[in-house]
Structures are given as C-alpha cells and as structure tokens.
Coordinates of C-alpha atoms in Angstrom, one line a residue:
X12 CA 164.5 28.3 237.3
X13 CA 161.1 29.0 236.3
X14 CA 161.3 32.7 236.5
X15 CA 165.1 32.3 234.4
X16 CA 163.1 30.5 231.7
X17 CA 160.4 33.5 231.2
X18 CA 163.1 35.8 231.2
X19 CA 164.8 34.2 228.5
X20 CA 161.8 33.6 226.3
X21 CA 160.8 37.4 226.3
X22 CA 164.1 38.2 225.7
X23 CA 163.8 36.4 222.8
X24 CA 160.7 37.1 222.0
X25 CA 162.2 40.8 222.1
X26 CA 165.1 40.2 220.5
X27 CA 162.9 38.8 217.3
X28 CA 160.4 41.9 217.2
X29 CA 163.4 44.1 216.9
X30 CA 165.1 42.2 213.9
X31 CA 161.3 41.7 212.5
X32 CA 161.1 45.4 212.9
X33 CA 164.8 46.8 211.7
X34 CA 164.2 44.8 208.8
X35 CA 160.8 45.9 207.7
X36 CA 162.4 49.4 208.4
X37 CA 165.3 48.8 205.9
X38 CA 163.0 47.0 203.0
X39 CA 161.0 50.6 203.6
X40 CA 164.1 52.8 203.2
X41 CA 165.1 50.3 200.1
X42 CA 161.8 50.8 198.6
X43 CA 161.6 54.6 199.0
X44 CA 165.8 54.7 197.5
X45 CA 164.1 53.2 194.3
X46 CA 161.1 54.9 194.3
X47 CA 163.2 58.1 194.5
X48 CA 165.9 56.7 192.1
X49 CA 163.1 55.8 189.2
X50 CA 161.8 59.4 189.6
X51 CA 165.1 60.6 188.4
X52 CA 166.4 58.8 186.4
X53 CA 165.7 56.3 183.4
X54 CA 166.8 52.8 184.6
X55 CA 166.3 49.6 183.1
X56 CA 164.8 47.2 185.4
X57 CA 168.1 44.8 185.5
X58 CA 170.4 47.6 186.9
X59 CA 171.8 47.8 190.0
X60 CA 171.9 50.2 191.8
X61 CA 173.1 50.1 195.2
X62 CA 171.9 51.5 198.6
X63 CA 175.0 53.9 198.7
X64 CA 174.8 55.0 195.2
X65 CA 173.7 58.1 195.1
X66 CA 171.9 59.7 191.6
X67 CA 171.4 63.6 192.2
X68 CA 169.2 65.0 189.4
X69 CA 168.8 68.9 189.7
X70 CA 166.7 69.2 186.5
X71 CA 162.9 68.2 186.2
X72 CA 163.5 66.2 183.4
X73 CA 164.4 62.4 184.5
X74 CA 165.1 61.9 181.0
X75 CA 168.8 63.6 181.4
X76 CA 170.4 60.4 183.0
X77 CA 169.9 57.1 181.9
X78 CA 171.4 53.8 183.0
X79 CA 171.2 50.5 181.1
X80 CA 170.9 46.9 181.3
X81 CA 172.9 45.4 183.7
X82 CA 174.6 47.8 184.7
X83 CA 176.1 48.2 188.4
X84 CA 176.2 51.6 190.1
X85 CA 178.0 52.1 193.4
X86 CA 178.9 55.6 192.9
X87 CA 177.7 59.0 192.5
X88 CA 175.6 60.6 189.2
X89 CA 175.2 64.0 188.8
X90 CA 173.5 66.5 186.5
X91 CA 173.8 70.4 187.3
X92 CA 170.8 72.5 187.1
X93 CA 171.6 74.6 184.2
X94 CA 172.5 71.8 182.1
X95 CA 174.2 68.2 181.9
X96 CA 173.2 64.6 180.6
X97 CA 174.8 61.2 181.8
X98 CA 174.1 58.3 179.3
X99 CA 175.7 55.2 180.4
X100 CA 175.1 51.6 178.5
X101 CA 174.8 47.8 179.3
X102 CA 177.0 46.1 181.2
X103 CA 178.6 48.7 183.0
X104 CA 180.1 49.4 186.3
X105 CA 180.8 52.3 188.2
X106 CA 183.1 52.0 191.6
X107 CA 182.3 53.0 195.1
X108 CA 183.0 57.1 195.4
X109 CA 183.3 57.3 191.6
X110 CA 182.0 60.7 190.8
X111 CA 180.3 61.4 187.4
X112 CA 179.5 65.2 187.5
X113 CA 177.8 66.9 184.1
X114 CA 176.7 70.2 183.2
X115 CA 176.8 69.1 179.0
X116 CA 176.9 66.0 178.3
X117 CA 178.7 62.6 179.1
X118 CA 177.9 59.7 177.4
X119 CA 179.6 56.3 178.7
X120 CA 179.4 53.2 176.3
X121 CA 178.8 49.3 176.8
X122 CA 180.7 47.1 178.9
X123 CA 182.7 50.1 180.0
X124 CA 184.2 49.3 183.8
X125 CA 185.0 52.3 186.2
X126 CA 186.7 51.4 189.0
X127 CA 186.4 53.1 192.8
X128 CA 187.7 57.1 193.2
X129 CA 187.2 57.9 189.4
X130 CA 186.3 61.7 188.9
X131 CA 184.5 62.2 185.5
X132 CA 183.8 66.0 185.2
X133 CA 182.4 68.0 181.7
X134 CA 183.2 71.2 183.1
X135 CA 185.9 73.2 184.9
X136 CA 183.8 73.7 188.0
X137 CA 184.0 77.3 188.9
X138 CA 184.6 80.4 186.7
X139 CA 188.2 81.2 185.7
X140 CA 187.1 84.6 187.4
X141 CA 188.0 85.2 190.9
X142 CA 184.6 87.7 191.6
X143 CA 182.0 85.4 189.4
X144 CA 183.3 82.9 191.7
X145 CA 182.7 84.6 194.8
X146 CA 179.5 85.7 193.4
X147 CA 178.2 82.2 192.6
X148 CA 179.5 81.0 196.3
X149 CA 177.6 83.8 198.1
X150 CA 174.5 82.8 196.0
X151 CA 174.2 79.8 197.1
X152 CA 175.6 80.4 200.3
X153 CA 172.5 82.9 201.2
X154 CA 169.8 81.1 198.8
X155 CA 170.7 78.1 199.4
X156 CA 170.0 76.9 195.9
X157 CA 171.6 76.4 192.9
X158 CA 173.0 79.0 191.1
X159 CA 171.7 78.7 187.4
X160 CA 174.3 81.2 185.4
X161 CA 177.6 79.7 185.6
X162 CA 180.2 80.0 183.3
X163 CA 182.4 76.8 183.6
X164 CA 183.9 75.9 180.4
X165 CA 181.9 73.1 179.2
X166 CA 182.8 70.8 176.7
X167 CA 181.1 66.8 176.6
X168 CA 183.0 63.6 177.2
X169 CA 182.2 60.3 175.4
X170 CA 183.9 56.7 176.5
X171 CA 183.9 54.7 174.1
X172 CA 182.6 50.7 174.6
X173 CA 184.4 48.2 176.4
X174 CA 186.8 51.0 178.6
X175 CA 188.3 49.9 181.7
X176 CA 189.6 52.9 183.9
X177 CA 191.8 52.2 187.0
X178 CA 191.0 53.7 190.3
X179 CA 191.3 57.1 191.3
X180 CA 191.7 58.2 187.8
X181 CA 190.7 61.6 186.3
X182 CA 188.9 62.2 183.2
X183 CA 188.4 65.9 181.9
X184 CA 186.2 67.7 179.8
X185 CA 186.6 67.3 175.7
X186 CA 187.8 64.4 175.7
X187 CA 186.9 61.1 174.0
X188 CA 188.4 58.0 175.4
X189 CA 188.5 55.3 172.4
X190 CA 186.4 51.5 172.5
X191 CA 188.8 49.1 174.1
X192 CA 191.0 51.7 175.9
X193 CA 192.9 50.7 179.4
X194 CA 192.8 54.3 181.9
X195 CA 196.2 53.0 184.3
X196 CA 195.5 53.8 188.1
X197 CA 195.4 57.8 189.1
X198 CA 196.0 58.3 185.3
X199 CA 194.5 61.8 184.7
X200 CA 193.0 62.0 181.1
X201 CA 192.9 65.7 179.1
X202 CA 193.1 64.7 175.9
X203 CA 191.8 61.9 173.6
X204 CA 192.7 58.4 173.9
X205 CA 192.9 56.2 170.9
X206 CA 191.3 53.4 171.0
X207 CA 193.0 49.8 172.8
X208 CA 195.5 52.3 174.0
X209 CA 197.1 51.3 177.6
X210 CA 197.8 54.5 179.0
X211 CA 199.3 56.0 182.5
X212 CA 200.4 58.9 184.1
X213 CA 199.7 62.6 184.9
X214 CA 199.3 63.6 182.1
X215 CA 197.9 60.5 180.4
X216 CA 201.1 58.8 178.1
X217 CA 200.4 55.5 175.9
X218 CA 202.8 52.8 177.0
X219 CA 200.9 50.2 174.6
X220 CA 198.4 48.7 173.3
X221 CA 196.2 46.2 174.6
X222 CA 196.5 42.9 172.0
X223 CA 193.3 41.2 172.9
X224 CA 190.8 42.9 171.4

C-alpha cells in the first residue's frame, strides 16, 4: 500500500513537471511567433493574431504590411519580394486559410469581414509565357530563393469599409470592391463591385442590394 502510494505521488509529481514544462515551452514558441510577427510587420498592439496565422514578408521593409486595431487574423499575409503592400484597417477579420497574396498593392478597409478559404491575389501569378515560366520555376528550383524579375500582370486591389466576403471566395487583381458590399459564398470577383451590392456567382452578378446600410 505504502509502495502504491509513492508510486502515485511521483507519478504525479511527473505528470505536473511535464504540463509545467509543455507550457513554458508553448508561452516560448508564442513569444518568439510575436517577436517574429512584430519584425514584419506593423501591428497595433490590440490585434490578434493567431498562433496559425501566418504573415510572410519577403521584403526588408516591415513597413509593407500593416494591420490595425482590433483586427483578427487567422489566415495567411503575403508580400512578394519584388514588390507588394497589404494595408488592412480596424476591426477586421480574416478567416482560417484565407490567403492575401500581393506583389502591388492591396489595401482592405475598416470593419471589413473575410471569411475562411478567401483567395485575394494582385497579380496573375506566373507569366502568360510558357518558357519565362519555366525559367522562373527552375530559378527557384536550383537557388532556392525568390526569383526577383517576374512579369505577372499586376494591377492593386482596394475593399472598400464595412465588406463582408463569404467563404471560399475569389477576388482578382484591378478590382475595387465598394464600402458596404456583400461577396456571396465561392463568388469569384474580376471586376468592380458597387458599393452595398449583394453579389454571387462565377463570375460575380448583383442580385441586390443590401438595405441596411
């Protein structure tokens, strides 16, 4: 009975060094994800931004994202190394596996909500040319860097305040998505949006428009 008791106190005993000690590791790991996250990028001290959000700045100038008050970010931020610039306001939110990929510019408003799967891309990607395209894979491919002189068809994006775009929607370069617009569910958006317009489809079509303003 004795020895039964030990057992069971070392075993707890155990049991609370390796909570004691997981946890001290994940405040770490949080620590350094902010650490690395404020290096990047301009963030106002009330954002969130989770611990699966990932912001990947391939330019030395942490000035070429920002992220506002109260803003929530589960997804992913990214700015190319040639070029790109991600402005988003207050009160935001931006979905788990949202992507929002720039080589110009995208600037997102206040009180703009992105839901989860949303792709916002500037640019066209890859070159329209089938060799420039192999060219720029087999750069990176044996350099494994970034290759600097693509020619992707840039063109900005601005969203407007107080957008609300459904999940797994699509919003292309050149466009401007008006203040109070509604993006419907795998919508995909290649043209402007006016604003309060309720819109669906692939490509986008206004159904109506949104009477609470």
């Amino acid at each position: 009975m004795f020895k039964q008791r030990i057992k069971k106190y070392f075993l707890k005993k155990l049991t609370q060094l390796i909570k004691r000690g997981m946890f001290e590791i994940a405040k770490q790991a949080e620590i350094e994800k902010n650490n690395y996250n404020n290096s990047v990028a301009i963030i106002d001290p009330t954002a969130r931004i989770e611990s699966d959000a990932i912001i990947a700045n391939n330019q030395n100038d942490k000035a070429q994202i920002s992220i506002g008050k109260k803003t929530w970010l589960k997804g992913q931020l990214l700015v190319l190394a040639h070029g790109g610039k991600i402005t988003i306001g207050d009160y935001c939110f931006i979905g788990d596996h949202s992507r929002i990929w720039s080589s110009k510019e995208i600037k997102i408003g206040n009180r703009v909500l992105i839901s989860h799967g949303v792709n916002i891309h500037d640019n066209a990607a890859h070159s329209l040319s089938a060799s420039y395209r192999h060219k720029e894979f087999k750069f990176i491919f044996e350099n494994n860097t970034h290759f600097k002189d693509l020619k992707i068809n840039e063109e900005s994006i601005i969203i407007d305040d107080d957008v609300w775009i459904g999940f797994n929607s699509v919003i292309l370069k050149g466009v401007r998505i008006g203040k109070g617009a509604i993006i419907g569910a795998n919508t995909i958006v290649t043209s402007d949006i006016p604003p309060f317009a309720v819109v669906v489809g692939n490509p986008a079509r206004i159904i109506k428009y949104a009477t609470e303003q």
